[in-house]
Amino acid sequence: METDEAQRVLPFQLQFDKPLASQIKIAEWNPEKDLLAMVTEDSKILLHRFNWQRLWTISPARSISSLCWRPDGKAIAVGLEDGTVSLHDVENGKLLRSLKSHSVAVVSLNWEEDGHTTRDEHGSISTYEDRTSRFFPPPPRVPRMPGLVSGDTGFIDDSEDSFQELSNSSQQRFNILCSGDKDGVICFSIFGIFPIGKINIHNFCVPNPLTDAKAECRLLNASVCKVALSKDLCHLIVTCSGELTDDREESESRRVTQHGIHGLHCMVLDTSIFWKRKNELHQVAQQASNIEELVEVIRASLSVMHKQWSDAMHTFHEKFDSLSNLIVDHGLDSCPQEEFLSLLGGARTSPPVHQFLVNSLGEVGVKRVSKAVCGAGKELQLIVLNHLQPAAEIIAFRMGELRGLSRWRARYQGIGLDETLINNATEKAGMILLQVERFIRVLSTVVQQFSNFFNWLLKCIKLLMSEPSDHHLLLYNSELVVIFLKFLYDQDPVKQLLEASEADHHIDIGLETMQRVKELVQFGGFSDFGYLQRTLAKESQQMESSFKEAFLMPFTTISRKILCKDLLPLCPLPPLSSSLSTTIPVSVSYYEDASQSVSSCQSEHLFLDYISFQIPDESLSGIANCIGIVKGFMHDSSSVNKGYTSLEAVLLGVPAGYYCMDLSLYKESQIVLLLNETTAASESSGDASMMIVQTDDLPFVSISRSTGLNYWTLHQLKDSVVHLEMENEKVRNIPHSIVAPLAVSSSRGVACVFAARKRALVYILDEDEDEVSDAE
């Protein structure tokens, strides 16, 4: 009975204590489901249910540096050391899409969605309907045929349902995926698949809030630690390590020697363009991202068709090229076409032709080559009808939709939707439709010619071998045989249309036809009247280039409108300590602040930012083994302009005998600390503790911003450190030495900690949420 009573007074209930095959370096709870994603030291991704049932394991074959969930929990974003961000399906871990937005390791990911219903100027709920499904069946997928390797293009070709989930379901509510790398570059993508902005924090030169002089400051050698987009999408808080300096030429020679400039800093970026223009961005991103998916279908279809046809033509030439050698061996100066024409005209069969047809080729050889060529022709026709043509038609429709939007200049010119570029891209989309139509006609004609030629050869072989004629043998047309031998035997118009070479191969078009095409321009025809002289592959390349140019304009426009509002030095770091900065526990969260009024960004002041971080020992004199919490930084710059400061901070002293391994803001006004004993003989021995601190009870102090550049904000709190006591807080002892990370789920009220001896411990943080284990 006493044991049961002691168990009930424990603040957190231990749900599981499970062994691990490998140590965990990253862990994140799914925001909507009882799922935990973990990354091992050897960069494998594990997905477990709350009951610790493993759902799947994947290995990207590259080192993983960051992880985050899509807000609806149906996809997971993975940042890699090579700068790639890949998206995976929660159901099976399949690769959905990958973007190479960075050149170095992606160290932080944050995926936030617009949590507010959009209303128009009349107060009605504003929604955007994608009309494509009214007129077209579901879009085609990348053809599953030889010649296309899964994953090579950034798409997966064997999970249609998963990909449709990514491209459709995620677009029901506007969301932004932010990614930051070691070089200080931050990228933004709508729905995680359409790049819409890119900034480098080194390029920001902002008014220096730390000095009374009219000076500016910037960061040098900065590396991103954490990015966190506000819930209203209006602000992005970035914690980073770097060297803060005055943006003045005279400071260039002395900034390296100036004491205390290198450290951990916090920036707030103005991303209100995402909120102000979310309707326009939603529409453009949905159309453009679907167009890019369909462009990939076209690109892959052309690649598959080129390989299929090239293989068939290789089989044809492998057999028929031997006839040329036989003609030379017999001392004749004719060519294969002339020999075949003589045979067709009723002349006596020459020895090389007789030897070739009877001995080298034979009936079996003709049928094998015919099957290869005609079979490839049918495969290409299926690819065109099921993949290439539907993709081109839907692209043309979606470009027409974008063209209509671009003409609404008052709304869409501000986000970079350029009418001229969109018109050009729309014309290219129309040209590809005509190219596809021409390719269908050429392919059909060529396949028919080959089939007729092979039927004639079979007839000849039967006669030469004095075999009875096969009644099932298809008839042939002598005139078509003549045309084939003159124009197709040693030429390949199908391959020419599919060839994507660097050299410009012009297709011969009659002068009369070209003149008619030019005349059509004044009646609304294509302004680029040379499209008939280009191949299908070349037209596809030009279409892609026009799309990239048109979609780059919104990307560039939005990038320029993301500005730095404020910069706050947090604490100094040892010089060149970029590796240390990545291990400093940092947490950034936004909570509703009902005391604030609605602003121009509608909901921006309804959220209050909390930034918590561990202060490295010896970084600030008089401050050791402490944790800093700063709140209100997001709105402090506007407050300073009005004559007061909204920035508040507090320093927490870690209990004696412990040091902080990791921390996480949890729910409203709570912070979870993961503490290890300092008296342990080794990293894997000793005990640990998990502590929850109520931030509402902490004596936050208003922070002055009028000091010099080399003065650290939290240094003024060194005499008012709040020392935490184990007996005064909610604490749970952990009978293991623990390591980072700490994975906390605010929605589920659970935390997962990892022991140094490869164990995972799951705790229920809320006493009223003991039913979490039954929710599965």
mmCIF file with all atom_site columns, N, CA, C and O in Angstrom, residues 97 128 171 191 193-196 281-295 395 398-399 402 405 417 422 547 550-552 554:
data_model
loop_
_atom_site.group_PDB
_atom_site.id
_atom_site.type_symbol
_atom_site.label_atom_id
_atom_site.label_alt_id
_atom_site.label_comp_id
_atom_site.label_asym_id
_atom_site.label_entity_id
_atom_site.label_seq_id
_atom_site.pdbx_PDB_ins_code
_atom_site.Cartn_x
_atom_site.Cartn_y
_atom_site.Cartn_z
_atom_site.occupancy
_atom_site.B_iso_or_equiv
_atom_site.pdbx_formal_charge
_atom_site.auth_seq_id
_atom_site.auth_comp_id
_atom_site.auth_asym_id
_atom_site.auth_atom_id
_atom_site.pdbx_PDB_model_num
ATOM 1   N N  . ARG A 1 97  ? 8.854   13.847 -52.332 1.00 0.00 ? 97  ARG A N  1
ATOM 2   C CA . ARG A 1 97  ? 9.453   14.945 -53.094 1.00 0.00 ? 97  ARG A CA 1
ATOM 3   C C  . ARG A 1 97  ? 10.753  15.341 -52.418 1.00 0.00 ? 97  ARG A C  1
ATOM 4   O O  . ARG A 1 97  ? 10.886  15.216 -51.197 1.00 0.00 ? 97  ARG A O  1
ATOM 5   N N  . TYR A 1 128 ? -10.520 29.163 -52.178 1.00 0.00 ? 128 TYR A N  1
ATOM 6   C CA . TYR A 1 128 ? -10.006 29.084 -53.546 1.00 0.00 ? 128 TYR A CA 1
ATOM 7   C C  . TYR A 1 128 ? -10.317 27.698 -54.094 1.00 0.00 ? 128 TYR A C  1
ATOM 8   O O  . TYR A 1 128 ? -9.934  26.683 -53.515 1.00 0.00 ? 128 TYR A O  1
ATOM 9   N N  . GLN A 1 171 ? -2.804  21.292 -49.551 1.00 0.00 ? 171 GLN A N  1
ATOM 10  C CA . GLN A 1 171 ? -3.134  22.610 -50.055 1.00 0.00 ? 171 GLN A CA 1
ATOM 11  C C  . GLN A 1 171 ? -4.517  23.075 -49.609 1.00 0.00 ? 171 GLN A C  1
ATOM 12  O O  . GLN A 1 171 ? -4.987  24.108 -50.049 1.00 0.00 ? 171 GLN A O  1
ATOM 13  N N  . PHE A 1 191 ? 3.541   24.784 -49.053 1.00 0.00 ? 191 PHE A N  1
ATOM 14  C CA . PHE A 1 191 ? 3.149   23.370 -49.026 1.00 0.00 ? 191 PHE A CA 1
ATOM 15  C C  . PHE A 1 191 ? 4.369   22.451 -48.988 1.00 0.00 ? 191 PHE A C  1
ATOM 16  O O  . PHE A 1 191 ? 4.238   21.244 -49.167 1.00 0.00 ? 191 PHE A O  1
ATOM 17  N N  . ILE A 1 193 ? 6.603   22.235 -51.182 1.00 0.00 ? 193 ILE A N  1
ATOM 18  C CA . ILE A 1 193 ? 6.991   21.771 -52.512 1.00 0.00 ? 193 ILE A CA 1
ATOM 19  C C  . ILE A 1 193 ? 7.198   22.913 -53.509 1.00 0.00 ? 193 ILE A C  1
ATOM 20  O O  . ILE A 1 193 ? 7.794   22.690 -54.552 1.00 0.00 ? 193 ILE A O  1
ATOM 21  N N  . PHE A 1 194 ? 6.721   24.131 -53.199 1.00 0.00 ? 194 PHE A N  1
ATOM 22  C CA . PHE A 1 194 ? 6.871   25.237 -54.145 1.00 0.00 ? 194 PHE A CA 1
ATOM 23  C C  . PHE A 1 194 ? 7.744   26.320 -53.512 1.00 0.00 ? 194 PHE A C  1
ATOM 24  O O  . PHE A 1 194 ? 7.299   27.050 -52.624 1.00 0.00 ? 194 PHE A O  1
ATOM 25  N N  . PRO A 1 195 ? 9.020   26.454 -53.944 1.00 0.00 ? 195 PRO A N  1
ATOM 26  C CA . PRO A 1 195 ? 9.909   27.478 -53.367 1.00 0.00 ? 195 PRO A CA 1
ATOM 27  C C  . PRO A 1 195 ? 9.359   28.874 -53.615 1.00 0.00 ? 195 PRO A C  1
ATOM 28  O O  . PRO A 1 195 ? 9.007   29.222 -54.737 1.00 0.00 ? 195 PRO A O  1
ATOM 29  N N  . ILE A 1 196 ? 9.312   29.675 -52.551 1.00 0.00 ? 196 ILE A N  1
ATOM 30  C CA . ILE A 1 196 ? 8.718   31.006 -52.670 1.00 0.00 ? 196 ILE A CA 1
ATOM 31  C C  . ILE A 1 196 ? 9.621   32.089 -52.100 1.00 0.00 ? 196 ILE A C  1
ATOM 32  O O  . ILE A 1 196 ? 9.309   33.281 -52.213 1.00 0.00 ? 196 ILE A O  1
ATOM 33  N N  . LEU A 1 281 ? -0.884  33.944 -52.974 1.00 0.00 ? 281 LEU A N  1
ATOM 34  C CA . LEU A 1 281 ? 0.201   32.964 -52.964 1.00 0.00 ? 281 LEU A CA 1
ATOM 35  C C  . LEU A 1 281 ? -0.337  31.542 -53.010 1.00 0.00 ? 281 LEU A C  1
ATOM 36  O O  . LEU A 1 281 ? 0.259   30.666 -53.649 1.00 0.00 ? 281 LEU A O  1
ATOM 37  N N  . HIS A 1 282 ? -1.463  31.314 -52.323 1.00 0.00 ? 282 HIS A N  1
ATOM 38  C CA . HIS A 1 282 ? -2.079  29.986 -52.339 1.00 0.00 ? 282 HIS A CA 1
ATOM 39  C C  . HIS A 1 282 ? -2.442  29.587 -53.770 1.00 0.00 ? 282 HIS A C  1
ATOM 40  O O  . HIS A 1 282 ? -2.126  28.474 -54.224 1.00 0.00 ? 282 HIS A O  1
ATOM 41  N N  . GLN A 1 283 ? -3.094  30.484 -54.472 1.00 0.00 ? 283 GLN A N  1
ATOM 42  C CA . GLN A 1 283 ? -3.531  30.162 -55.833 1.00 0.00 ? 283 GLN A CA 1
ATOM 43  C C  . GLN A 1 283 ? -2.348  29.941 -56.775 1.00 0.00 ? 283 GLN A C  1
ATOM 44  O O  . GLN A 1 283 ? -2.312  28.973 -57.539 1.00 0.00 ? 283 GLN A O  1
ATOM 45  N N  . VAL A 1 284 ? -1.372  30.838 -56.700 1.00 0.00 ? 284 VAL A N  1
ATOM 46  C CA . VAL A 1 284 ? -0.211  30.706 -57.578 1.00 0.00 ? 284 VAL A CA 1
ATOM 47  C C  . VAL A 1 284 ? 0.565   29.432 -57.255 1.00 0.00 ? 284 VAL A C  1
ATOM 48  O O  . VAL A 1 284 ? 0.972   28.690 -58.158 1.00 0.00 ? 284 VAL A O  1
ATOM 49  N N  . ALA A 1 285 ? 0.769   29.172 -55.971 1.00 0.00 ? 285 ALA A N  1
ATOM 50  C CA . ALA A 1 285 ? 1.546   27.995 -55.580 1.00 0.00 ? 285 ALA A CA 1
ATOM 51  C C  . ALA A 1 285 ? 0.841   26.709 -55.977 1.00 0.00 ? 285 ALA A C  1
ATOM 52  O O  . ALA A 1 285 ? 1.481   25.748 -56.419 1.00 0.00 ? 285 ALA A O  1
ATOM 53  N N  . GLN A 1 286 ? -0.488  26.672 -55.816 1.00 0.00 ? 286 GLN A N  1
ATOM 54  C CA . GLN A 1 286 ? -1.206  25.452 -56.179 1.00 0.00 ? 286 GLN A CA 1
ATOM 55  C C  . GLN A 1 286 ? -1.113  25.191 -57.674 1.00 0.00 ? 286 GLN A C  1
ATOM 56  O O  . GLN A 1 286 ? -0.863  24.052 -58.097 1.00 0.00 ? 286 GLN A O  1
ATOM 57  N N  . GLN A 1 287 ? -1.302  26.211 -58.486 1.00 0.00 ? 287 GLN A N  1
ATOM 58  C CA . GLN A 1 287 ? -1.196  26.018 -59.925 1.00 0.00 ? 287 GLN A CA 1
ATOM 59  C C  . GLN A 1 287 ? 0.234   25.686 -60.333 1.00 0.00 ? 287 GLN A C  1
ATOM 60  O O  . GLN A 1 287 ? 0.480   24.735 -61.093 1.00 0.00 ? 287 GLN A O  1
ATOM 61  N N  . ALA A 1 288 ? 1.189   26.465 -59.830 1.00 0.00 ? 288 ALA A N  1
ATOM 62  C CA . ALA A 1 288 ? 2.583   26.290 -60.244 1.00 0.00 ? 288 ALA A CA 1
ATOM 63  C C  . ALA A 1 288 ? 3.149   24.955 -59.788 1.00 0.00 ? 288 ALA A C  1
ATOM 64  O O  . ALA A 1 288 ? 3.879   24.290 -60.543 1.00 0.00 ? 288 ALA A O  1
ATOM 65  N N  . SER A 1 289 ? 2.837   24.532 -58.562 1.00 0.00 ? 289 SER A N  1
ATOM 66  C CA . SER A 1 289 ? 3.368   23.255 -58.078 1.00 0.00 ? 289 SER A CA 1
ATOM 67  C C  . SER A 1 289 ? 2.801   22.089 -58.865 1.00 0.00 ? 289 SER A C  1
ATOM 68  O O  . SER A 1 289 ? 3.516   21.123 -59.179 1.00 0.00 ? 289 SER A O  1
ATOM 69  N N  . ASN A 1 290 ? 1.519   22.163 -59.219 1.00 0.00 ? 290 ASN A N  1
ATOM 70  C CA . ASN A 1 290 ? 0.941   21.107 -60.049 1.00 0.00 ? 290 ASN A CA 1
ATOM 71  C C  . ASN A 1 290 ? 1.534   21.116 -61.455 1.00 0.00 ? 290 ASN A C  1
ATOM 72  O O  . ASN A 1 290 ? 1.738   20.061 -62.061 1.00 0.00 ? 290 ASN A O  1
ATOM 73  N N  . ILE A 1 291 ? 1.807   22.301 -61.980 1.00 0.00 ? 291 ILE A N  1
ATOM 74  C CA . ILE A 1 291 ? 2.451   22.388 -63.288 1.00 0.00 ? 291 ILE A CA 1
ATOM 75  C C  . ILE A 1 291 ? 3.832   21.746 -63.243 1.00 0.00 ? 291 ILE A C  1
ATOM 76  O O  . ILE A 1 291 ? 4.225   21.000 -64.158 1.00 0.00 ? 291 ILE A O  1
ATOM 77  N N  . GLU A 1 292 ? 4.578   22.000 -62.181 1.00 0.00 ? 292 GLU A N  1
ATOM 78  C CA . GLU A 1 292 ? 5.914   21.415 -62.067 1.00 0.00 ? 292 GLU A CA 1
ATOM 79  C C  . GLU A 1 292 ? 5.847   19.894 -61.973 1.00 0.00 ? 292 GLU A C  1
ATOM 80  O O  . GLU A 1 292 ? 6.699   19.184 -62.517 1.00 0.00 ? 292 GLU A O  1
ATOM 81  N N  . GLU A 1 293 ? 4.835   19.379 -61.291 1.00 0.00 ? 293 GLU A N  1
ATOM 82  C CA . GLU A 1 293 ? 4.669   17.925 -61.229 1.00 0.00 ? 293 GLU A CA 1
ATOM 83  C C  . GLU A 1 293 ? 4.394   17.356 -62.621 1.00 0.00 ? 293 GLU A C  1
ATOM 84  O O  . GLU A 1 293 ? 4.936   16.308 -63.007 1.00 0.00 ? 293 GLU A O  1
ATOM 85  N N  . LEU A 1 294 ? 3.553   18.056 -63.381 1.00 0.00 ? 294 LEU A N  1
ATOM 86  C CA . LEU A 1 294 ? 3.213   17.578 -64.716 1.00 0.00 ? 294 LEU A CA 1
ATOM 87  C C  . LEU A 1 294 ? 4.383   17.740 -65.685 1.00 0.00 ? 294 LEU A C  1
ATOM 88  O O  . LEU A 1 294 ? 4.541   16.939 -66.614 1.00 0.00 ? 294 LEU A O  1
ATOM 89  N N  . VAL A 1 295 ? 5.192   18.769 -65.493 1.00 0.00 ? 295 VAL A N  1
ATOM 90  C CA . VAL A 1 295 ? 6.402   18.910 -66.298 1.00 0.00 ? 295 VAL A CA 1
ATOM 91  C C  . VAL A 1 295 ? 7.326   17.721 -66.063 1.00 0.00 ? 295 VAL A C  1
ATOM 92  O O  . VAL A 1 295 ? 7.954   17.209 -66.996 1.00 0.00 ? 295 VAL A O  1
ATOM 93  N N  . ILE A 1 395 ? -1.439  21.083 -68.219 1.00 0.00 ? 395 ILE A N  1
ATOM 94  C CA . ILE A 1 395 ? -0.502  22.209 -68.090 1.00 0.00 ? 395 ILE A CA 1
ATOM 95  C C  . ILE A 1 395 ? -1.048  23.431 -68.823 1.00 0.00 ? 395 ILE A C  1
ATOM 96  O O  . ILE A 1 395 ? -1.032  24.550 -68.299 1.00 0.00 ? 395 ILE A O  1
ATOM 97  N N  . ARG A 1 398 ? -3.872  24.947 -66.771 1.00 0.00 ? 398 ARG A N  1
ATOM 98  C CA . ARG A 1 398 ? -3.403  25.633 -65.561 1.00 0.00 ? 398 ARG A CA 1
ATOM 99  C C  . ARG A 1 398 ? -2.644  26.908 -65.912 1.00 0.00 ? 398 ARG A C  1
ATOM 100 O O  . ARG A 1 398 ? -2.747  27.914 -65.196 1.00 0.00 ? 398 ARG A O  1
ATOM 101 N N  . MET A 1 399 ? -1.891  26.893 -66.992 1.00 0.00 ? 399 MET A N  1
ATOM 102 C CA . MET A 1 399 ? -1.229  28.125 -67.408 1.00 0.00 ? 399 MET A CA 1
ATOM 103 C C  . MET A 1 399 ? -2.260  29.173 -67.826 1.00 0.00 ? 399 MET A C  1
ATOM 104 O O  . MET A 1 399 ? -2.069  30.373 -67.598 1.00 0.00 ? 399 MET A O  1
ATOM 105 N N  . LEU A 1 402 ? -3.357  30.757 -64.640 1.00 0.00 ? 402 LEU A N  1
ATOM 106 C CA . LEU A 1 402 ? -2.360  31.718 -64.166 1.00 0.00 ? 402 LEU A CA 1
ATOM 107 C C  . LEU A 1 402 ? -2.337  32.973 -65.036 1.00 0.00 ? 402 LEU A C  1
ATOM 108 O O  . LEU A 1 402 ? -2.115  34.083 -64.546 1.00 0.00 ? 402 LEU A O  1
ATOM 109 N N  . LEU A 1 405 ? -4.989  35.188 -63.800 1.00 0.00 ? 405 LEU A N  1
ATOM 110 C CA . LEU A 1 405 ? -4.602  35.838 -62.538 1.00 0.00 ? 405 LEU A CA 1
ATOM 111 C C  . LEU A 1 405 ? -3.606  36.963 -62.781 1.00 0.00 ? 405 LEU A C  1
ATOM 112 O O  . LEU A 1 405 ? -3.671  38.022 -62.131 1.00 0.00 ? 405 LEU A O  1
ATOM 113 N N  . LEU A 1 417 ? 3.820   38.026 -60.037 1.00 0.00 ? 417 LEU A N  1
ATOM 114 C CA . LEU A 1 417 ? 3.242   37.282 -61.151 1.00 0.00 ? 417 LEU A CA 1
ATOM 115 C C  . LEU A 1 417 ? 3.237   38.197 -62.372 1.00 0.00 ? 417 LEU A C  1
ATOM 116 O O  . LEU A 1 417 ? 2.338   38.995 -62.562 1.00 0.00 ? 417 LEU A O  1
ATOM 117 N N  . ILE A 1 422 ? 4.211   35.201 -67.951 1.00 0.00 ? 422 ILE A N  1
ATOM 118 C CA . ILE A 1 422 ? 3.156   34.188 -67.929 1.00 0.00 ? 422 ILE A CA 1
ATOM 119 C C  . ILE A 1 422 ? 2.588   33.982 -69.332 1.00 0.00 ? 422 ILE A C  1
ATOM 120 O O  . ILE A 1 422 ? 2.310   32.847 -69.747 1.00 0.00 ? 422 ILE A O  1
ATOM 121 N N  . PHE A 1 547 ? 8.786   28.308 -67.877 1.00 0.00 ? 547 PHE A N  1
ATOM 122 C CA . PHE A 1 547 ? 8.128   28.146 -66.582 1.00 0.00 ? 547 PHE A CA 1
ATOM 123 C C  . PHE A 1 547 ? 9.048   28.589 -65.450 1.00 0.00 ? 547 PHE A C  1
ATOM 124 O O  . PHE A 1 547 ? 8.625   29.281 -64.515 1.00 0.00 ? 547 PHE A O  1
ATOM 125 N N  . ALA A 1 550 ? 9.183   32.311 -65.349 1.00 0.00 ? 550 ALA A N  1
ATOM 126 C CA . ALA A 1 550 ? 7.935   32.912 -64.860 1.00 0.00 ? 550 ALA A CA 1
ATOM 127 C C  . ALA A 1 550 ? 7.772   32.703 -63.362 1.00 0.00 ? 550 ALA A C  1
ATOM 128 O O  . ALA A 1 550 ? 7.322   33.612 -62.644 1.00 0.00 ? 550 ALA A O  1
ATOM 129 N N  . PHE A 1 551 ? 8.131   31.510 -62.859 1.00 0.00 ? 551 PHE A N  1
ATOM 130 C CA . PHE A 1 551 ? 7.947   31.214 -61.436 1.00 0.00 ? 551 PHE A CA 1
ATOM 131 C C  . PHE A 1 551 ? 9.074   31.763 -60.578 1.00 0.00 ? 551 PHE A C  1
ATOM 132 O O  . PHE A 1 551 ? 8.951   31.847 -59.348 1.00 0.00 ? 551 PHE A O  1
ATOM 133 N N  . LEU A 1 552 ? 10.196  32.117 -61.217 1.00 0.00 ? 552 LEU A N  1
ATOM 134 C CA . LEU A 1 552 ? 11.287  32.724 -60.467 1.00 0.00 ? 552 LEU A CA 1
ATOM 135 C C  . LEU A 1 552 ? 10.942  34.136 -60.038 1.00 0.00 ? 552 LEU A C  1
ATOM 136 O O  . LEU A 1 552 ? 11.431  34.611 -58.999 1.00 0.00 ? 552 LEU A O  1
ATOM 137 N N  . PRO A 1 554 ? 7.984   35.465 -58.814 1.00 0.00 ? 554 PRO A N  1
ATOM 138 C CA . PRO A 1 554 ? 7.413   35.503 -57.459 1.00 0.00 ? 554 PRO A CA 1
ATOM 139 C C  . PRO A 1 554 ? 8.431   35.146 -56.388 1.00 0.00 ? 554 PRO A C  1
ATOM 140 O O  . PRO A 1 554 ? 8.447   35.750 -55.302 1.00 0.00 ? 554 PRO A O  1
#
